[in-house]
Short mmCIF file of C-alpha atoms in Angstrom, two decimals:
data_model
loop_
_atom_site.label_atom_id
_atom_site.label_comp_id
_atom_site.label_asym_id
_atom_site.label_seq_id
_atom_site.Cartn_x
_atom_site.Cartn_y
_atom_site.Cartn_z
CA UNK A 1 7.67 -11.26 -26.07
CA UNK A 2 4.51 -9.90 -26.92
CA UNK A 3 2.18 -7.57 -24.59
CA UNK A 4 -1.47 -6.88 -25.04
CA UNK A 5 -3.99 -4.91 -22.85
CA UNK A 6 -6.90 -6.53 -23.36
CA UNK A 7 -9.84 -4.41 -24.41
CA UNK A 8 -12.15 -5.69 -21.51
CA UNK A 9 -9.49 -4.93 -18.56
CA UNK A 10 -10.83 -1.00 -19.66
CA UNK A 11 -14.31 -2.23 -19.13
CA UNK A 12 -16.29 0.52 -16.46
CA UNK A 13 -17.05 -0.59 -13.49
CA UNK A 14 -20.24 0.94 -13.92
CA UNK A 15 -22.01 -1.90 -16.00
CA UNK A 16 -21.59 -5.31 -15.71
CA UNK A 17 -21.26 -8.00 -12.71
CA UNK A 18 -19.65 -6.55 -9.39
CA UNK A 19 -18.88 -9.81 -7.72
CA UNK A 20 -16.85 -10.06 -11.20
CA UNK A 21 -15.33 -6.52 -11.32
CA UNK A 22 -14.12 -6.91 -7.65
CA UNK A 23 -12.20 -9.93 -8.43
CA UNK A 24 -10.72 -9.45 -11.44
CA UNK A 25 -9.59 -6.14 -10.44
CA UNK A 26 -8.05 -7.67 -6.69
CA UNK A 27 -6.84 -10.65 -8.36
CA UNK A 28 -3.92 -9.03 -10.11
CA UNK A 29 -3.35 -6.25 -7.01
CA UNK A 30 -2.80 -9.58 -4.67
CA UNK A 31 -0.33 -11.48 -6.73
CA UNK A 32 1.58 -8.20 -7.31
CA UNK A 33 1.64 -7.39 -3.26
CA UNK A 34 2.42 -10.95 -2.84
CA UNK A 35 4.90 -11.15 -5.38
CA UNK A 36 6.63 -8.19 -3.78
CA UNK A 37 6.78 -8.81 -0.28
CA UNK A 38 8.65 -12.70 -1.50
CA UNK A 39 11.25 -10.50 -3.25
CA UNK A 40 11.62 -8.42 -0.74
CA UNK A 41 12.53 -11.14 1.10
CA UNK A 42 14.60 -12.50 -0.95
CA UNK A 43 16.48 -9.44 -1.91
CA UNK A 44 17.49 -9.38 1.89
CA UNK A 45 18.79 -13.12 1.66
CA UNK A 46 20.90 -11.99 -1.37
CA UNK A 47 22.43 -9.08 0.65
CA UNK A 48 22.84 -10.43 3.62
CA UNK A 49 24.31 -13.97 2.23
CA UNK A 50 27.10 -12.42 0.07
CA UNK A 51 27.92 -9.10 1.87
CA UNK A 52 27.30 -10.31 5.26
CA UNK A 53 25.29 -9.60 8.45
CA UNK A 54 26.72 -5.48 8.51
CA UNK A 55 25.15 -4.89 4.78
CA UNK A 56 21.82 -6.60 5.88
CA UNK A 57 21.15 -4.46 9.15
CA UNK A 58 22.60 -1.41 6.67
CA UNK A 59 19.53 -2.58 4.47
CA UNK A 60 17.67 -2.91 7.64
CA UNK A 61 18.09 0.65 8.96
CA UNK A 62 17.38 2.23 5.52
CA UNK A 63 14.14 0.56 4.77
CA UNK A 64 12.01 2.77 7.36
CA UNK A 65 13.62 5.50 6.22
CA UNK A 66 12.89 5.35 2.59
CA UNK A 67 8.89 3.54 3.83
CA UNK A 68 8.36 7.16 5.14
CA UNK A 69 9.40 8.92 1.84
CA UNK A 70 7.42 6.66 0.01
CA UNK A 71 4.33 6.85 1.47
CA UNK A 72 4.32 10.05 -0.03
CA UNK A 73 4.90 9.15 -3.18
CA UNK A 74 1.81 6.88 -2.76
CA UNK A 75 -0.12 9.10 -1.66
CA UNK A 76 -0.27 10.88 -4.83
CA UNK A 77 -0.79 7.90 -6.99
CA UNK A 78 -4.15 6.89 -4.75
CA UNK A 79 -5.10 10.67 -4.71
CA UNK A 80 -4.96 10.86 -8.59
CA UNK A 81 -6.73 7.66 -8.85
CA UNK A 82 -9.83 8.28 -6.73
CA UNK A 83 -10.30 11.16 -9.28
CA UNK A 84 -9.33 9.74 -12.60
CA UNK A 85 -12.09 7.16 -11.68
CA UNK A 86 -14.68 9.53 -11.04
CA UNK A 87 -14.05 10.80 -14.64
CA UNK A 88 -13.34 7.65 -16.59
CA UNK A 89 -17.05 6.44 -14.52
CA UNK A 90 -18.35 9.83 -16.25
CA UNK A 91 -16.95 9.00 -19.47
CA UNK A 92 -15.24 12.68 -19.25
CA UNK A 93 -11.96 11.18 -20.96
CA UNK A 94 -11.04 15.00 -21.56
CA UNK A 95 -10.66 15.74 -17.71
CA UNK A 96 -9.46 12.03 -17.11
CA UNK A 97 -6.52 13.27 -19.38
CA UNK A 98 -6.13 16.63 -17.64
CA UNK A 99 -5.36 14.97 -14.73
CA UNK A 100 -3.21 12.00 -15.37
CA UNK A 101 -1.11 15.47 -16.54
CA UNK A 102 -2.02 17.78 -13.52
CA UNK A 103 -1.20 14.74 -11.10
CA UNK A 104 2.10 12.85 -13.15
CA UNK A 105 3.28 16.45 -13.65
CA UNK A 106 2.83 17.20 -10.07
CA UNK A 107 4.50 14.17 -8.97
CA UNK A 108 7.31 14.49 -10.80
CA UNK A 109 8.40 17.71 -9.66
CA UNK A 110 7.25 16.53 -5.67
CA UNK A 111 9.82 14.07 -6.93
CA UNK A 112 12.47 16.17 -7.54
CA UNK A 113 12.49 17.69 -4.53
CA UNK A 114 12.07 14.90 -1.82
CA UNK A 115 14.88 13.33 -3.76
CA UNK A 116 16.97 15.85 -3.26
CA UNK A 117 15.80 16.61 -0.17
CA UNK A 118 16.33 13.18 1.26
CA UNK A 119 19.78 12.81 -0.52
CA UNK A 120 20.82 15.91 1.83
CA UNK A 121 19.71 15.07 5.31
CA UNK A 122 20.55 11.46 5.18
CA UNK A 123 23.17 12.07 7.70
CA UNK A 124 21.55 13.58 10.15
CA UNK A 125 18.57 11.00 9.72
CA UNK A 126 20.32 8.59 10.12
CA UNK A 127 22.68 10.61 13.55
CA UNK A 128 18.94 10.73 14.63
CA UNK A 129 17.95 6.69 14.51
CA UNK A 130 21.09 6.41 16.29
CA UNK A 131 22.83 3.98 13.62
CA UNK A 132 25.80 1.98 14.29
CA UNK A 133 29.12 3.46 13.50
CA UNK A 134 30.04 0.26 11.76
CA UNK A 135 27.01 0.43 9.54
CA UNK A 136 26.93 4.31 9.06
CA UNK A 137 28.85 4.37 5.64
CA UNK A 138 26.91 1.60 3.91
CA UNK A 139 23.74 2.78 4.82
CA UNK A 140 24.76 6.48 3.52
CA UNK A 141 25.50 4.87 0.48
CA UNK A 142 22.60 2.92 -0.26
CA UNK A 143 19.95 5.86 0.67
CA UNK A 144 21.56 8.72 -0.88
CA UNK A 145 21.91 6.21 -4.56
CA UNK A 146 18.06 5.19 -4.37
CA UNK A 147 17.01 8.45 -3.31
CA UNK A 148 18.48 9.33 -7.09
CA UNK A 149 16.49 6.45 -8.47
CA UNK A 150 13.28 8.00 -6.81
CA UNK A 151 11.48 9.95 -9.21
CA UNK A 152 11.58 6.42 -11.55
CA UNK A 153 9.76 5.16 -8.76
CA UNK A 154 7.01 8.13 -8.77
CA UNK A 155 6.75 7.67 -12.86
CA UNK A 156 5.83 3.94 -11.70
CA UNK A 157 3.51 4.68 -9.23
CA UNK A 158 1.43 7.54 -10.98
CA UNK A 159 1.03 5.31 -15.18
CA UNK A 160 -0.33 2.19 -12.35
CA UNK A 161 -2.47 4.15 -10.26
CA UNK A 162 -3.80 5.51 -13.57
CA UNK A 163 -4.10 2.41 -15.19
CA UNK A 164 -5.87 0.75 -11.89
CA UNK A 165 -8.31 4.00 -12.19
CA UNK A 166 -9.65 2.78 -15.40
CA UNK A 167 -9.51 -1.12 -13.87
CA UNK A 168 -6.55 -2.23 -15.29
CA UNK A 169 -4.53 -4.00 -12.48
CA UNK A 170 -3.17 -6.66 -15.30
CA UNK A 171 -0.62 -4.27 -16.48
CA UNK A 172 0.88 -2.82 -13.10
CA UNK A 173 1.24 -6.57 -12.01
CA UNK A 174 3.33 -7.21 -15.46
CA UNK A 175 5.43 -4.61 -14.81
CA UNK A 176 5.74 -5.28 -11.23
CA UNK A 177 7.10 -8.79 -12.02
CA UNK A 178 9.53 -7.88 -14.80
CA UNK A 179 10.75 -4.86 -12.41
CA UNK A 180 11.13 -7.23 -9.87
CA UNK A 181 12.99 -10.31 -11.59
CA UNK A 182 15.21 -8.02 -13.40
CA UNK A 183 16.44 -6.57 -9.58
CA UNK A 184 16.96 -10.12 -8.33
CA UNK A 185 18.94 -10.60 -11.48
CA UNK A 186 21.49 -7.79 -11.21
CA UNK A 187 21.24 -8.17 -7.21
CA UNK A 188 22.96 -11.29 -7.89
CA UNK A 189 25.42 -9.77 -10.47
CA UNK A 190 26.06 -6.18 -8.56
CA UNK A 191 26.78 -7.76 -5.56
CA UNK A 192 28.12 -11.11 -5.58
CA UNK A 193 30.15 -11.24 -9.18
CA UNK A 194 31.28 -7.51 -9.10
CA UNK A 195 31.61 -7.60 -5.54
CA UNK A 196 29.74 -3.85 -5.15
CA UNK A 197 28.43 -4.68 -1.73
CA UNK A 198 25.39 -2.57 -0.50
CA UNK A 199 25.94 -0.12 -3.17
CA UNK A 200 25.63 -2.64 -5.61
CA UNK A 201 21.86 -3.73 -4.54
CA UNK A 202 20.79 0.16 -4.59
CA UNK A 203 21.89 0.80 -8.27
CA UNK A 204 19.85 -2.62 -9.21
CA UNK A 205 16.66 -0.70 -7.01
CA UNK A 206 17.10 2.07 -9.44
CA UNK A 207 17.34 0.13 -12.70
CA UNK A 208 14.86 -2.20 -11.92
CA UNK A 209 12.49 0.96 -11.06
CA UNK A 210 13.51 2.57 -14.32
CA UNK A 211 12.47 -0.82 -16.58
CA UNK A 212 9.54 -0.93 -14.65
CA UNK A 213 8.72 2.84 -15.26
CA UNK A 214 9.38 2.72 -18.96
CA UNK A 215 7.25 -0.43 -19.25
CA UNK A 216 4.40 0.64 -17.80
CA UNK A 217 4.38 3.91 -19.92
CA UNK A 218 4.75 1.84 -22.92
CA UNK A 219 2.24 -0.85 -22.43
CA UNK A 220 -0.14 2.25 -21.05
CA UNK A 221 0.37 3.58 -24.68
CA UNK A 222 -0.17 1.20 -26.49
CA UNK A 223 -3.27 -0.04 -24.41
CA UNK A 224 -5.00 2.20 -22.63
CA UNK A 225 -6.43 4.73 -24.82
CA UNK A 226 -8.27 6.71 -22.37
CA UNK A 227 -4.87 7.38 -20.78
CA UNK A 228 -3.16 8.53 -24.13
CA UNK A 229 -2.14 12.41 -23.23
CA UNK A 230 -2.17 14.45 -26.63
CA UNK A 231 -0.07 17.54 -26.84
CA UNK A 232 -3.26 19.72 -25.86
CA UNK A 233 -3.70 17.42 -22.84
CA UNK A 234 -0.56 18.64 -21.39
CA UNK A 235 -1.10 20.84 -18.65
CA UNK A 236 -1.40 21.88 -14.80
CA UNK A 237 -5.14 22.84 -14.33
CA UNK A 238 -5.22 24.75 -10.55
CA UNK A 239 -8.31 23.63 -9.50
CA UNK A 240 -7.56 19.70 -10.67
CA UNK A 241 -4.13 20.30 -8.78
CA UNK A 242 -5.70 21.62 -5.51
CA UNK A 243 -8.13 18.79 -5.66
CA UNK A 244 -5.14 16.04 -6.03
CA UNK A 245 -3.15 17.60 -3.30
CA UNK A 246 -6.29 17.16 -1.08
CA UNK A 247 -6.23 13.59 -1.74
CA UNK A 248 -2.88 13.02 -1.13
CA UNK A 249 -1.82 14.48 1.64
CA UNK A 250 -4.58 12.92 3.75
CA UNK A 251 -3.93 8.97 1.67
CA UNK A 252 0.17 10.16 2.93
CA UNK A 253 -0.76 10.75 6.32
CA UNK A 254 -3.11 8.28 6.50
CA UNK A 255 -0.51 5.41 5.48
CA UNK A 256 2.27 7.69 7.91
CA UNK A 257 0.15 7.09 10.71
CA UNK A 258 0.08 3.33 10.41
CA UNK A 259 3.23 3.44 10.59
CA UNK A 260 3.84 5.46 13.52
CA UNK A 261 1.30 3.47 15.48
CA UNK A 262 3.09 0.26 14.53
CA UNK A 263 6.58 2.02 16.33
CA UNK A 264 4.39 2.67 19.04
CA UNK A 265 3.22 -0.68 19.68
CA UNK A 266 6.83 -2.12 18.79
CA UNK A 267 8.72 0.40 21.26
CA UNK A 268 5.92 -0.86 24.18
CA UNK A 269 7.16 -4.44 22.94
CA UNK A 270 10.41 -3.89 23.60
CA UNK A 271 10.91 -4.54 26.85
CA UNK A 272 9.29 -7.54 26.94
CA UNK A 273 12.94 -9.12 26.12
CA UNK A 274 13.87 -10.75 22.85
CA UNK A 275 11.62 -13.94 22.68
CA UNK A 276 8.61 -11.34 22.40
CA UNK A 277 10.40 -8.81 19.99
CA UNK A 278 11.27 -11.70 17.75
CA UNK A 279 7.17 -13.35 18.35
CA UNK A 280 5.75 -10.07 17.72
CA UNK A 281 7.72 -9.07 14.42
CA UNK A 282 7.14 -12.85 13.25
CA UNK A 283 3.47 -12.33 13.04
CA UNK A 284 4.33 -8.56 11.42
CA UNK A 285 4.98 -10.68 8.41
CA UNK A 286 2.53 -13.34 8.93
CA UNK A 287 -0.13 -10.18 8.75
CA UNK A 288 1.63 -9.00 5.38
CA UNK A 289 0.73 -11.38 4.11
CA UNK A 290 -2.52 -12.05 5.39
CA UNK A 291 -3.66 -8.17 4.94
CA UNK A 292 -2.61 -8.01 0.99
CA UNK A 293 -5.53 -9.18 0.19
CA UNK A 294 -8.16 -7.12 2.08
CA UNK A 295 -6.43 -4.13 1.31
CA UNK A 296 -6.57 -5.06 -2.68
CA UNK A 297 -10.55 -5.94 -2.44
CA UNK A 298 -10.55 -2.55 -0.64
CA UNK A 299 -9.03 -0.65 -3.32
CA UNK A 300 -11.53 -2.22 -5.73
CA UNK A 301 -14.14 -1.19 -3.88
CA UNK A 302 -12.46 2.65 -4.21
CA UNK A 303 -12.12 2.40 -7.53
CA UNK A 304 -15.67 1.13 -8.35
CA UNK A 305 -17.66 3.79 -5.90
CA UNK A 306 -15.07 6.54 -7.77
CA UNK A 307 -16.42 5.48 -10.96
CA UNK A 308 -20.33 4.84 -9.97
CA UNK A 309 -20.15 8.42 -8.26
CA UNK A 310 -18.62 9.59 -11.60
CA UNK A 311 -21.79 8.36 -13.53
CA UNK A 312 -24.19 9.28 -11.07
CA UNK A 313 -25.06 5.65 -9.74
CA UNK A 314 -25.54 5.64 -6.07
CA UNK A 315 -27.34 2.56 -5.99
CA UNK A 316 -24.73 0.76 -7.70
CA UNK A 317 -22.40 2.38 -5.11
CA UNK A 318 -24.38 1.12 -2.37
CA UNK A 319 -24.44 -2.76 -3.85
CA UNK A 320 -20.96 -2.27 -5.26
CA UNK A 321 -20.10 -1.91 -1.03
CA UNK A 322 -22.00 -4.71 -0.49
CA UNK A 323 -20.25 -7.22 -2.53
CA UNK A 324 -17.00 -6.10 -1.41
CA UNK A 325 -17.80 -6.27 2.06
CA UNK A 326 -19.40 -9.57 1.73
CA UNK A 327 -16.06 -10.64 -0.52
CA UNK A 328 -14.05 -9.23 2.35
CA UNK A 329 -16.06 -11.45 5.04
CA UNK A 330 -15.61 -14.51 3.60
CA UNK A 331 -11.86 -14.11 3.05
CA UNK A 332 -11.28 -12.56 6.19
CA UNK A 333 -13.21 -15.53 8.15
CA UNK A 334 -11.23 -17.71 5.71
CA UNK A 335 -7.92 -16.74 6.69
CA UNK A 336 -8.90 -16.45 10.65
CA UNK A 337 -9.84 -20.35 10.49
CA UNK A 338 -6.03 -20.32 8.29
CA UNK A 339 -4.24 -18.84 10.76
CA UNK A 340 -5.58 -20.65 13.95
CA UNK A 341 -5.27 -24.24 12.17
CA UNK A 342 -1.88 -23.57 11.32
CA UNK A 343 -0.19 -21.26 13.96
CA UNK A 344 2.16 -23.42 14.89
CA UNK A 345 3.98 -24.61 11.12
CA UNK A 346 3.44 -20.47 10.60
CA UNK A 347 6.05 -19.69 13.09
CA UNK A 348 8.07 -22.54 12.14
CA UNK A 349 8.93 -20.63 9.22
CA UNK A 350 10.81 -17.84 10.63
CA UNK A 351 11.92 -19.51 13.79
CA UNK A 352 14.00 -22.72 14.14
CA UNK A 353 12.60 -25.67 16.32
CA UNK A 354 15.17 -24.69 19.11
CA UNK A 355 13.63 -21.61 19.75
CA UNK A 356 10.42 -23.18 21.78
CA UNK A 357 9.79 -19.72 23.68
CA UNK A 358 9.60 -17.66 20.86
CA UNK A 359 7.43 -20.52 18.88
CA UNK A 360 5.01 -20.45 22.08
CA UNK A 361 4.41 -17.36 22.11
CA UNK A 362 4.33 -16.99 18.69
CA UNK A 363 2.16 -19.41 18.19
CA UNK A 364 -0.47 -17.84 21.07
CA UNK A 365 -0.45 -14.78 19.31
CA UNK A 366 -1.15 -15.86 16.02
CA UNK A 367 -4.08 -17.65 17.30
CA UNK A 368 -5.27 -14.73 19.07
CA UNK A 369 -5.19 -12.61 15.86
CA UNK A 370 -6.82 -15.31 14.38
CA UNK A 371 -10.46 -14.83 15.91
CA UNK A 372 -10.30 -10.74 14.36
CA UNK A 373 -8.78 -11.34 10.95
CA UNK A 374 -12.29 -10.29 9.42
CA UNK A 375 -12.35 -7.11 11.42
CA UNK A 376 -9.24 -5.33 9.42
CA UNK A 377 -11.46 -6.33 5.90
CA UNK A 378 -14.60 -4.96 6.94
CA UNK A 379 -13.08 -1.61 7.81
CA UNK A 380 -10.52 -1.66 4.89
CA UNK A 381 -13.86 -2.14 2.34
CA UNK A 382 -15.50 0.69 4.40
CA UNK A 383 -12.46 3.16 4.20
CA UNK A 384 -12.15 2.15 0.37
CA UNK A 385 -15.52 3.45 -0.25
CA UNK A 386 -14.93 6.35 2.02
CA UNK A 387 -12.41 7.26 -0.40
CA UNK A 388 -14.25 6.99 -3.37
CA UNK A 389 -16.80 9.36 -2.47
CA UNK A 390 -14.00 11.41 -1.40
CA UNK A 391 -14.31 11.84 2.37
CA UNK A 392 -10.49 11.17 2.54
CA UNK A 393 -9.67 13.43 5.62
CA UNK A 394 -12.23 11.38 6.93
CA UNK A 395 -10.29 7.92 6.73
CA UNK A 396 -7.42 9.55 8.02
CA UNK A 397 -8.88 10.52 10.86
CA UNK A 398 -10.56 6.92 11.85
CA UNK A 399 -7.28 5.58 10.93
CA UNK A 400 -5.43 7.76 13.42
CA UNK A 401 -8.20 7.28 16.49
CA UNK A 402 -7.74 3.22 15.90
CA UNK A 403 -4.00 3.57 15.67
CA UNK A 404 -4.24 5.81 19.37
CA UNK A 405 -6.86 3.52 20.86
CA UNK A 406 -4.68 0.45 19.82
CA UNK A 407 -0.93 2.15 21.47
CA UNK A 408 -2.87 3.33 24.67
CA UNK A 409 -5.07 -0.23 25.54
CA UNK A 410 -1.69 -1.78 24.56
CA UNK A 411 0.19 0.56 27.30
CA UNK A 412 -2.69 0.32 29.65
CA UNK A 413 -2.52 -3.72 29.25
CA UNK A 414 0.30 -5.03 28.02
CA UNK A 415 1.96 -5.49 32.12
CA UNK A 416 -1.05 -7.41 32.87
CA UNK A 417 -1.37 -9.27 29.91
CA UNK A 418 2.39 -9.31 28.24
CA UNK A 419 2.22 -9.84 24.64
CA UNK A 420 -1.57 -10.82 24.35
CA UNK A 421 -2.34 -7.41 25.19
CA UNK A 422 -1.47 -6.70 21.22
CA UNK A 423 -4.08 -8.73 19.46
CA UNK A 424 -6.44 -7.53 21.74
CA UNK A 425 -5.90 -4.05 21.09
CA UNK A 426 -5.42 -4.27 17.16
CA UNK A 427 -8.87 -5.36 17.50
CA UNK A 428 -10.01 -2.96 20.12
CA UNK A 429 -8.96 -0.83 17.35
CA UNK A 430 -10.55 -2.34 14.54
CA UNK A 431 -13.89 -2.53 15.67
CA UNK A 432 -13.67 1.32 16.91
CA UNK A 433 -13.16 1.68 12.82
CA UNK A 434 -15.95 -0.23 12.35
CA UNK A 435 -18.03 1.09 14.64
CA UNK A 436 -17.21 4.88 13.30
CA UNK A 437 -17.44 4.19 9.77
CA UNK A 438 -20.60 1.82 9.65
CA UNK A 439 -22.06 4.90 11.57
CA UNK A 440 -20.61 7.84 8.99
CA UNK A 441 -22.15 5.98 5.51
CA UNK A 442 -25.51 5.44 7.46
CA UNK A 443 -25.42 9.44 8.52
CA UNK A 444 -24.35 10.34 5.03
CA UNK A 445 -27.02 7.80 3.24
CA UNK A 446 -29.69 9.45 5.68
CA UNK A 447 -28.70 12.75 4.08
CA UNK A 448 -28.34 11.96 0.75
CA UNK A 449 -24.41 12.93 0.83
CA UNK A 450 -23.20 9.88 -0.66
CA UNK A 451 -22.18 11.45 -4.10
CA UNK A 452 -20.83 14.40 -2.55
CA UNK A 453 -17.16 15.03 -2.63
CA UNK A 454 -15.78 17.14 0.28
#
């Protein structure tokens, strides 16, 4: 099989068509996402079909746990990459190197520690989230084994996000896939031919992590020249390494956040009985799916101010925002009209026809989020060029006052209103982001701070 990075998917984003940089660097991000949520999927029909409903919830217990560790990780891969664009934009290839070192060396030592870290308090995380006795040993097992397998997940994370800095999303998504198919593969072979149970699907995590890993650091070599560290590359320069910690923490904490306001929202859900649990964490996946794709044209739009900021283009910023948001309009109106059309078949896919509560309210809810699908794209392309001019803290922050606005109207509502209260405080939220960060750029434009990292 033979593997090429085309020379154009290194093209700057600081020439050439927008409308045509946006896409082609989304395109790839989506099918990736997309690609990865399916197997997720699928890797829980796997466990839970041959090892049996214990090994699923053990699956089900551990994935939150290791979501919080990784957002970490991910941190420091969108950290780096908001700065390796602004150099590859400058055509300073010598710094661009420097810190795909600082940052990969960085993150391989952060690594290191969480690992090990994690592997020792996975008992008393898991004592805390007050796990079943009958699913205690499994779920040991499989977080202490891919907490081993972490640091092949970091390598991963830090070649794509350097690769995506430059505009390459092809090569992540090849990777991605063959990572992917080659964990369904021994999945199936761990767990239901050598009968390893849960610990079976962890080792495949790790493998598959460590083929993805080692392909995406060899098709980065032999492709991506920009990217190709020489011996005097190698280093940890302080001041590049204070700068990528910046970045990080606040992407982390930013993505943490999310989270926690999600638990919020799910834990005022709660006791609304099962038929709303099992409606509201429906249309969790439904907006998985439906979110990939802002979030990708969002991350274009970072990459693309990065690099315009890097050569000193703030008017191809400016239009390079416009496009995106415009790109993230249509979709998001798009997939508003998608979602109220076809609420009801939507439902129908993770609930069977017997369940007519859970499909009506479902259903309702669906349609609900339907009308303010556009909302989360307009403030995703707005935080994506927040970060490329590198008012990070400042995304965090928004991200955290729409996550608080959206628990408390929730608590304030959700008696009155049951489960409708929800998609009217997600976009309560949302248009508080919108609201904030339309109002930031035009302060910062007024002053002439566009270009100005923090």
């Amino acid at each position: 099989m033979h593997f090429h990075i085309h020379h154009r998917a290194l093209e700057p984003m600081t020439e050439g068509s927008i409308p045509r940089h946006l896409i082609r660097y989304a395109v790839p991000s989506i099918l990736g996402n997309l690609f990865q949520v399916t197997y997720n999927t699928v890797d829980s029909v796997i466990v839970g079909k041959y090892v049996g409903a214990n090994a699923l919830a053990a699956v089900g217990v551990a994935n939150p746990l290791m979501n919080i560790v990784m957002f970490f990780i991910i941190g420091i891969g969108i950290g780096a990459s908001v700065i390796m664009s602004e150099f590859y934009g400058a055509r300073d290839y010598r710094r661009l190197r420097r810190e795909f070192s600082t940052a990969t060396i960085a993150a391989f030592a952060f690594s290191l520690f969480i690992s090990a870290a994690f592997f020792a308090l996975v008992d008393p995380l898991l004592r805390m989230c007050n796990t079943p006795a009958e699913i205690l040993h499994e779920t040991r097992d499989y977080l202490r084994i891919v907490a081993c397998g972490m640091v092949f997940t970091c390598i991963y994370n830090m070649l794509s996000a350097a690769l995506r800095a430059i505009g390459d999303t092809r090569t992540p998504l090849i990777c991605l896939i063959i990572g992917s198919l080659v964990n369904v593969a021994l999945d199936i072979w761990t767990v239901s031919v050598l009968k390893m149970g849960v610990a079976g699907a962890a080792y495949a995590t790790v493998v598959s992590q460590a083929v993805s890993a080692a392909l995406c650091a060899w098709l980065l070599w032999r492709g991506a020249e920009p990217l190709r560290v020489t011996r005097a590359d190698v280093c940890v320069e302080k001041e590049l390494l204070k700068k990528t910690v910046h970045y990080s923490y606040a992407s982390a904490l930013q993505q943490a956040g999310v989270y926690v306001g999600r638990l919020l929202v799910q834990s005022m859900v709660n006791p609304l009985g099962v038929h709303a649990i099992a409606a509201f964490n429906a249309v969790n996946r439904v907006d998985d799916y439906a979110l990939i794709p802002e979030r990708d044209v969002a991350n274009g739009i970072m990459v693309m101010t990065a690099q315009n900021r890097g050569a000193k283009k703030p008017e191809r910023m400016m239009k390079g925002l416009r496009v995106g948001l415009l790109i993230e309009a249509i979709y998001g109106c798009v997939v508003s009209v998608a979602v109220f059309a076809l609420a009801g078949p939507m439902m129908r896919l993770f609930v069977s026809a017997e369940e007519a509560e859970v499909l009506a309210l479902g259903t309702r809810y669906l349609r609900l989020m339907g009308f303010f699908y556009f909302l989360p794209g307009i403030t995703n392309g707005l935080q994506g060029y927040m970060r490329g001019i590198g008012k990070v803290n400042i995304t965090m922050y928004v991200t955290y006052g729409q996550m608080a606005l959206r628990a408390v109207c929730t608590w304030l509502f959700i008696d009155m209103l049951k489960l409708d209260a929800v998609p009217l405080a997600c976009a309560a939220g949302w248009m508080l982001m919108v609201v904030w960060e339309v109002g930031l750029i035009w302060h910062w434009k007024k002053k002439s701070r566009l270009i100005v990292m923090d």
